[in-house]
C-alpha atoms as one frame of an Amber mdcrd trajectory, in Angstrom:
protein
   0.000   0.000   0.000   1.049   3.595  -0.434   2.933   5.144   2.492   1.194
   8.116   4.061   3.722  10.525   2.518   2.985   9.154  -0.967  -0.752   9.494
  -0.338  -0.288  13.152   0.630   1.905  13.796  -2.419  -0.727  12.300  -4.728
  -3.398  14.410  -3.026  -1.224  17.476  -3.605  -0.896  16.672  -7.313  -4.656
  16.194  -7.533  -5.388  19.470  -5.735  -3.009  21.440  -7.968  -4.188  19.757
 -11.174  -0.916  18.023 -12.045  -1.116  14.733 -13.975   1.651  12.477 -12.670
   0.495   9.661 -14.952   1.602  11.510 -18.089   5.289  10.768 -17.432   7.631
   8.373 -19.191   8.696   7.015 -15.796   5.116   5.776 -15.286   4.804   4.147
 -18.705   4.499   0.646 -17.189   2.698   1.699 -14.028  -0.391  -0.455 -14.586
   1.517  -3.702 -15.124   4.021  -2.942 -12.346   1.134  -2.800  -9.876   0.508
  -6.502 -10.525   3.945  -7.851 -11.422   6.233  -5.782  -9.175   4.242  -5.230
  -5.983   6.327  -4.863  -2.840   5.783  -7.435  -0.118   6.390  -6.096   3.430
   9.320  -7.626   5.282   9.154  -8.130   9.030   6.753  -6.164  11.226   6.150
  -2.558  10.261   3.879  -0.023  11.989   3.159   3.550  10.888   1.025   6.234
  12.539   0.242   9.603  10.961  -1.754  12.653  11.933  -3.154  15.657  10.077
  -3.740  18.354  12.720  -4.858  20.766   9.985  -5.224  20.918   6.228  -1.659
  22.213   5.684   0.603  20.340   8.107   1.023  16.599   8.698   3.253  14.336
  10.770   4.085  10.685  10.262   5.919   8.147  12.428   6.975   4.626  11.548
   8.702   1.748  13.299  10.049  -1.584  12.081  10.329  -4.201  14.816  11.601
  -7.142  12.793  14.153  -8.211  11.655  15.860  -5.170  13.208  14.539  -2.296
  15.288  14.512   1.076  13.542  12.143   3.921  12.903  11.595   7.300  11.312
   9.771  10.577  11.820   8.559  12.809   9.002   6.853  16.135   8.460   4.885
  17.405   5.460   3.733  20.952   4.758   1.729  22.196   1.769   0.762  25.683
   0.703  -2.757  24.622  -0.291  -5.509  22.814   1.571  -5.644  19.079   0.913
  -8.566  16.761   1.414  -6.619  14.042   3.247  -8.916  11.512   4.868  -8.266
   9.080   7.688  -7.402   5.415   7.277 -10.936   4.502   8.357 -12.801   6.433
   5.648 -10.298   6.887   2.823 -11.261   5.134  -0.387  -9.368   1.866  -0.318
  -8.374   2.021  -3.981  -6.687   5.381  -3.388  -4.187   3.675  -1.078  -3.345
   0.776  -3.385  -1.098   0.650  -6.426  -3.456  -1.125  -8.810  -4.124  -1.910
 -12.440  -5.783   1.049 -14.043  -6.463   2.381 -17.527  -5.678   6.046 -17.083
  -7.742   8.851 -18.513  -6.798  10.607 -21.741  -4.079  13.246 -21.239  -5.049
  16.889 -21.050  -3.131  20.110 -20.682  -2.736  21.087 -17.004  -4.550  24.202
 -15.901  -3.235  26.703 -13.395  -5.238  28.007 -10.491  -7.263  31.188 -10.735
  -5.390  34.462 -10.433  -6.075  36.599  -7.352  -5.686  40.374  -7.637  -5.724
  42.986  -4.895  -5.438  46.722  -5.578  -4.163  46.053  -9.063  -1.474  43.585
  -7.927  -1.465  39.838  -8.196  -1.347  38.358  -4.696  -1.678  34.629  -5.313
   1.464  32.551  -4.801   2.858  29.366  -6.283   1.770  26.094  -4.734   4.501
  24.050  -3.090   5.087  21.009  -0.888   7.830  20.454   1.693   8.679  17.014
   3.038  11.383  15.778   5.386  12.063  12.457   7.087  14.725  11.441   9.616
  15.606   7.746  10.017  16.771   6.389  13.364  19.247   5.166  14.435  21.039
   5.430  11.052  20.670   9.225  10.931  19.702   9.278   7.267  17.804  12.375
   6.197  15.487  12.658   3.174  13.998  15.905   1.894  11.714  16.877  -0.987
  10.555  20.216  -2.335   7.964  20.443  -5.116   6.523  23.612  -6.646   4.543
  24.708  -9.699   6.506  27.229 -11.753   3.721  27.691 -14.301   0.500  25.866
 -15.223   2.502  23.457 -17.403   5.805  23.280 -15.487   6.707  21.714 -12.169
  10.056  21.628 -10.373  11.247  19.115  -7.789  14.346  19.132  -5.605  15.214
  15.984  -3.632  18.085  15.583  -1.174  19.516  12.572   0.650  22.100  12.656
   3.426  23.561   9.555   5.058  26.358   9.539   7.667  29.432   7.731   6.371
  29.882   5.757   9.620  26.863   3.639   8.744  28.034   2.811   5.236  30.961
   0.362   5.331  33.174   0.513   2.286  32.073   4.034   1.323  34.440   6.816
   2.237  33.271  10.303   3.073  29.817  11.621   3.783  27.304  10.249   1.259
  24.919  13.012   0.262  23.186  13.841  -2.960  20.946  16.535  -4.392  18.736
  15.843  -7.396  16.893  18.381  -9.532  13.960  17.572 -11.776  11.996  19.826
 -14.114   8.775  18.541 -15.694   6.971  20.198 -18.599   3.544  18.787 -19.470
   1.358  20.167 -22.258  -0.893  17.115 -22.545   0.218  15.729 -25.886   3.892
  16.048 -24.918   5.568  15.663 -21.540   9.304  16.200 -21.031  11.527  15.778
 -17.977  14.979  17.201 -17.304  16.989  15.896 -14.356  20.410  16.330 -12.773
  22.111  14.353  -9.990  24.953  16.142  -8.187  26.613  13.015  -6.743  27.695
  11.492 -10.060  27.100  14.502 -12.304  24.410  12.684 -14.265  22.126  14.539
 -16.658  18.875  12.981 -17.776  16.168  13.665 -20.324  12.807  11.931 -20.760
  10.035  12.522 -23.234   6.574  11.029 -23.743   4.298  11.701 -26.726   0.595
  10.811 -26.803  -0.868  10.228 -30.241  -4.389  11.407 -30.951  -6.353  14.358
 -29.646  -6.271  15.722 -26.125  -9.047  15.432 -23.589 -11.247  18.339 -22.602
 -10.684  20.230 -19.333 -12.251  18.675 -16.271 -14.855  21.390 -15.791 -16.487
  20.758 -19.161 -17.863  17.458 -17.885 -20.160  19.196 -15.418 -23.747  17.981
 -15.410 -24.970  21.288 -16.866 -22.548  21.260 -19.793 -23.598  20.201 -23.299
 -21.052  17.386 -23.189 -22.980  15.459 -20.581 -26.440  16.163 -21.989 -26.020
  15.558 -25.693 -26.761  12.142 -27.030 -24.728  10.453 -29.704 -21.587  12.250
 -28.516 -18.269  10.723 -29.539 -15.332  10.775 -27.131 -12.815  13.503 -27.817
  -9.977  11.012 -28.270 -11.933   8.336 -30.110 -10.844   7.576 -33.653 -12.907
   5.984 -36.384 -11.364   2.541 -36.257 -12.127  -0.551 -38.250 -14.407  -3.045
 -36.559 -12.700  -5.840 -34.705  -9.701  -5.788 -32.423  -9.012  -3.405 -29.560
  -9.705   0.306 -29.929  -7.369   2.592 -28.047  -4.581   5.126 -28.096  -0.799
   4.871 -28.356   1.959   6.625 -26.400   5.666   6.518 -27.222   8.637   7.818
 -25.275  12.349   7.615 -24.620  14.959   8.492 -22.017  18.701   9.115 -22.052
  21.216   9.612 -19.236  24.793  10.861 -19.426  27.299  10.998 -16.560  30.480
  12.977 -17.188  31.973  11.844 -13.876  31.354   8.133 -14.386  31.777   8.384
 -18.172  28.657   6.301 -18.686  25.628   6.487 -20.944  22.191   4.945 -20.595
  18.830   5.096 -22.250  15.680   3.288 -23.309  12.704   3.606 -25.621   9.138
   2.567 -24.840   5.715   2.115 -26.378   2.314   1.805 -24.699  -1.148   0.954
 -25.974  -4.230   1.457 -23.799  -7.818   0.734 -24.673 -10.773   3.067 -24.780
 -12.896   4.027 -22.986 -11.011   4.999 -19.847 -11.977   3.821 -16.410 -11.237
   7.068 -14.600 -12.924  10.481 -14.340 -14.012  12.403 -16.246 -14.405   9.764
 -18.949 -16.864   7.719 -16.931 -19.177  10.725 -16.801 -19.849  10.493 -20.535
 -23.215   8.744 -21.039 -22.789   5.122 -21.977 -25.104   5.157 -25.017 -23.069
   8.003 -26.545 -20.161   5.729 -27.394 -20.137   2.659 -29.548 -17.527   1.193
 -27.243 -20.242   0.290 -24.726 -22.744  -2.482 -24.977 -26.462  -2.029 -24.447
 -26.154  -3.071 -20.798 -23.774  -0.202 -20.010 -20.730  -2.467 -19.830 -17.581
  -1.882 -21.884 -17.578  -3.926 -25.073 -13.838  -4.529 -24.762 -11.804  -5.371
 -21.645  -9.620  -2.571 -20.235  -6.185  -3.499 -21.577  -2.668  -2.086 -21.451
   0.200  -3.331 -23.641   3.746  -1.990 -23.200   7.123  -2.632 -24.784  10.530
  -1.422 -23.566  13.986  -1.734 -25.086  17.362  -0.721 -23.667  19.818  -0.767
 -26.585  22.907  -0.379 -24.408  22.178  -3.278 -22.047  20.300  -5.235 -24.698
  17.270  -5.703 -22.473  13.806  -6.126 -23.987  10.548  -6.302 -22.066   6.953
  -6.761 -23.158   3.849  -6.758 -20.937   0.177  -7.495 -21.471  -2.336  -6.566
 -18.762  -6.126  -6.757 -18.869  -9.153  -6.636 -16.603 -10.913  -9.876 -17.466
 -13.814  -9.380 -15.060 -15.134  -6.832 -12.616 -12.802  -8.005  -9.831  -9.994
  -9.845 -11.626  -7.005  -8.379 -13.481  -4.278 -10.484 -15.098  -0.843  -9.497
 -16.344   2.178 -11.197 -17.890   5.647  -9.995 -18.827   8.468 -11.468 -20.876
  12.017 -10.192 -20.394  14.829 -11.059 -22.785  18.446  -9.987 -23.176  19.757
  -9.993 -26.738  23.391 -10.247 -25.571  23.234 -13.029 -22.972  20.024 -14.712
 -24.274  18.733 -14.842 -20.708  14.969 -14.636 -20.371  12.287 -14.550 -17.690
   8.534 -14.908 -17.796   6.454 -13.368 -15.011   2.727 -13.796 -14.407   0.517
 -11.966 -11.937  -3.081 -11.542 -10.827  -5.080  -9.002  -8.844  -8.357 -10.013
  -7.182 -10.590  -7.445  -5.471 -12.624  -8.412  -2.417 -15.984  -6.739  -1.903
 -18.294  -6.472   1.057 -21.534  -8.378   1.250 -24.525  -6.520  -0.211 -25.674
  -3.913   2.298 -28.635  -2.668   0.285 -31.660  -4.518  -0.988 -30.531  -6.742
  -3.842 -33.639  -5.966  -5.865 -32.390  -3.407  -8.340 -34.386  -1.728 -11.030
 -32.747  -3.103 -14.142 -34.415  -0.391 -16.187 -32.295   2.273 -14.477 -30.561
   4.266 -17.177 -26.825   3.938 -17.543 -26.621   7.727 -17.613 -27.694   8.000
 -13.988 -24.962   5.590 -12.994 -22.288   7.226 -15.101 -22.998  10.677 -13.709
 -22.494   9.644 -10.100 -19.988  11.902  -8.435 -16.491  10.428  -8.102 -16.355
  11.489  -4.455 -19.051   8.996  -3.486 -18.174   7.010  -0.370 -19.390   3.782
  -1.840 -22.240   3.207   0.628 -24.730   3.543  -2.223 -23.145   0.630  -4.055
 -23.976  -3.004  -3.442 -20.344  -4.140  -3.143 -17.823  -1.754  -1.606 -14.203
  -2.817  -2.115 -12.415  -3.494   1.147  -9.497  -5.740   0.171  -7.320  -7.075
  -2.607  -5.249 -10.215  -3.116  -2.181 -10.119  -5.371  -0.164 -13.064  -6.612
   2.992 -13.243  -8.702   5.034 -16.132 -10.110   8.035 -16.216 -12.419  10.257
 -18.739 -14.143  13.044 -18.096 -11.605  10.922 -20.025  -9.050   9.932 -16.955
  -7.044   6.304 -16.900  -5.906   4.804 -13.952  -4.008   1.389 -13.617  -2.387
   0.000 -10.565  -0.631  -3.293  -9.492   0.908  -4.146  -5.860   1.562  -7.294
  -4.770   3.318  -8.901  -2.706   6.038  -9.603  -3.890   9.571 -11.782  -1.380
  11.367  -9.843   1.923  11.036  -6.482   0.397  10.154  -4.998  -0.558   6.798
  -3.253  -3.937   6.823  -0.846  -5.568   4.399   0.288  -9.198   4.781   2.592
 -10.939   2.338   4.956 -13.822   1.763   7.754 -14.519  -0.749   8.825 -18.100
  -1.405  11.396 -19.939  -3.512  10.383 -23.527  -4.159  13.747 -24.341  -5.715
  15.451 -24.018  -2.310  14.794 -26.902   0.046  16.765 -25.354   2.897  14.895
 -22.026   2.823  11.648 -22.204   0.839  10.289 -19.081   2.577  12.427 -16.092
   1.653  10.433 -13.373   3.416   7.200 -12.786   5.285   5.882  -9.517   6.611
   3.024  -7.612   8.174   2.430  -3.881   7.783  -0.079  -1.854   9.814  -0.954
   1.728   8.968  -3.178   4.164  10.824  -3.663   7.855  10.095  -6.275  10.397
  11.052  -7.354  13.794   9.746  -8.400  16.966  11.491
């Protein structure tokens, strides 16, 4: 599950209108949620508190296999709607398979003027965490330079006494500049420790999505019938209908005299499963069946190639039913001819029906599609309260994890095994407990 700091950072991006999904670094995000989920190791406990809408504190402790902990503080310039662990939407705390909405150009916040002078300030986030007893210090600063540009500065400091074999104080400062215009998104980065410069770019083919506010109930978009999606192309019948994104990255270190890079391609189906796409009436798109269900399964296909290391990777992920998502990945190295096949599954657990099961089947799909995304889920017959993830690969590693909510606490329990080892078939097992409250 997401740490509390990651949940706050995502809430900050949402509040400021920044689309973190339109980055080359997140090209394989959907498949990674199934194939590369992190199983907790040992016993981990975290407690966080939001005394107000701007300031938050978080504490964590790991009891096994060794005793250590950390304390962190987060401050934002804008109010965030951060909920407690007892009422936060469960899917917001889980890295999960998801077909992301069509990209759109970020919009800045409204300008505030007083006596002829602009008084509004840039939004920013400050985060710091101190680890004990190692003394490691992490820091992050994020700010919006313009509606389409965001800057991040991250710093790491680690005392040299705790790093055997590394002389001197290990510290690093990293700078990152992101420029997102919807169709294109570029990233520029620099790492001071090894003098590494980086550049990433992602291009989305097709037309951009409309701003979020145009999907309001009173707008013509939501009331017209026979409306075609803004990013829907006239495709031939048969096969999957979707959009394509392509990107690349390159890194150059003058100090290490090294070069790295990769190219990637992603295909995602239409329609999207996230707002505001779901607000478009079902009958208005030919991609939906008469029962209001998508006529094609939500699917994501990605391909990556690193020409310097010779590594190739291809993934196929799809939601085969309402609660089941499957994914597979094949990795191959053209130099060593080594390969690996990984398979994974994601199964959502829902509560027993809490409302009368007799449902009016004549209810229009429009009324369901226009339900506000902030709904708590009590109006639905099956609120999600847990997920089971499983992963297996040809290197004999098998991982199983359950994540759910017990009363007001989020729980994650997982195990990693290696059946090829008779002496140690269980490689790791862990339990993570997380509790946080809001003002």
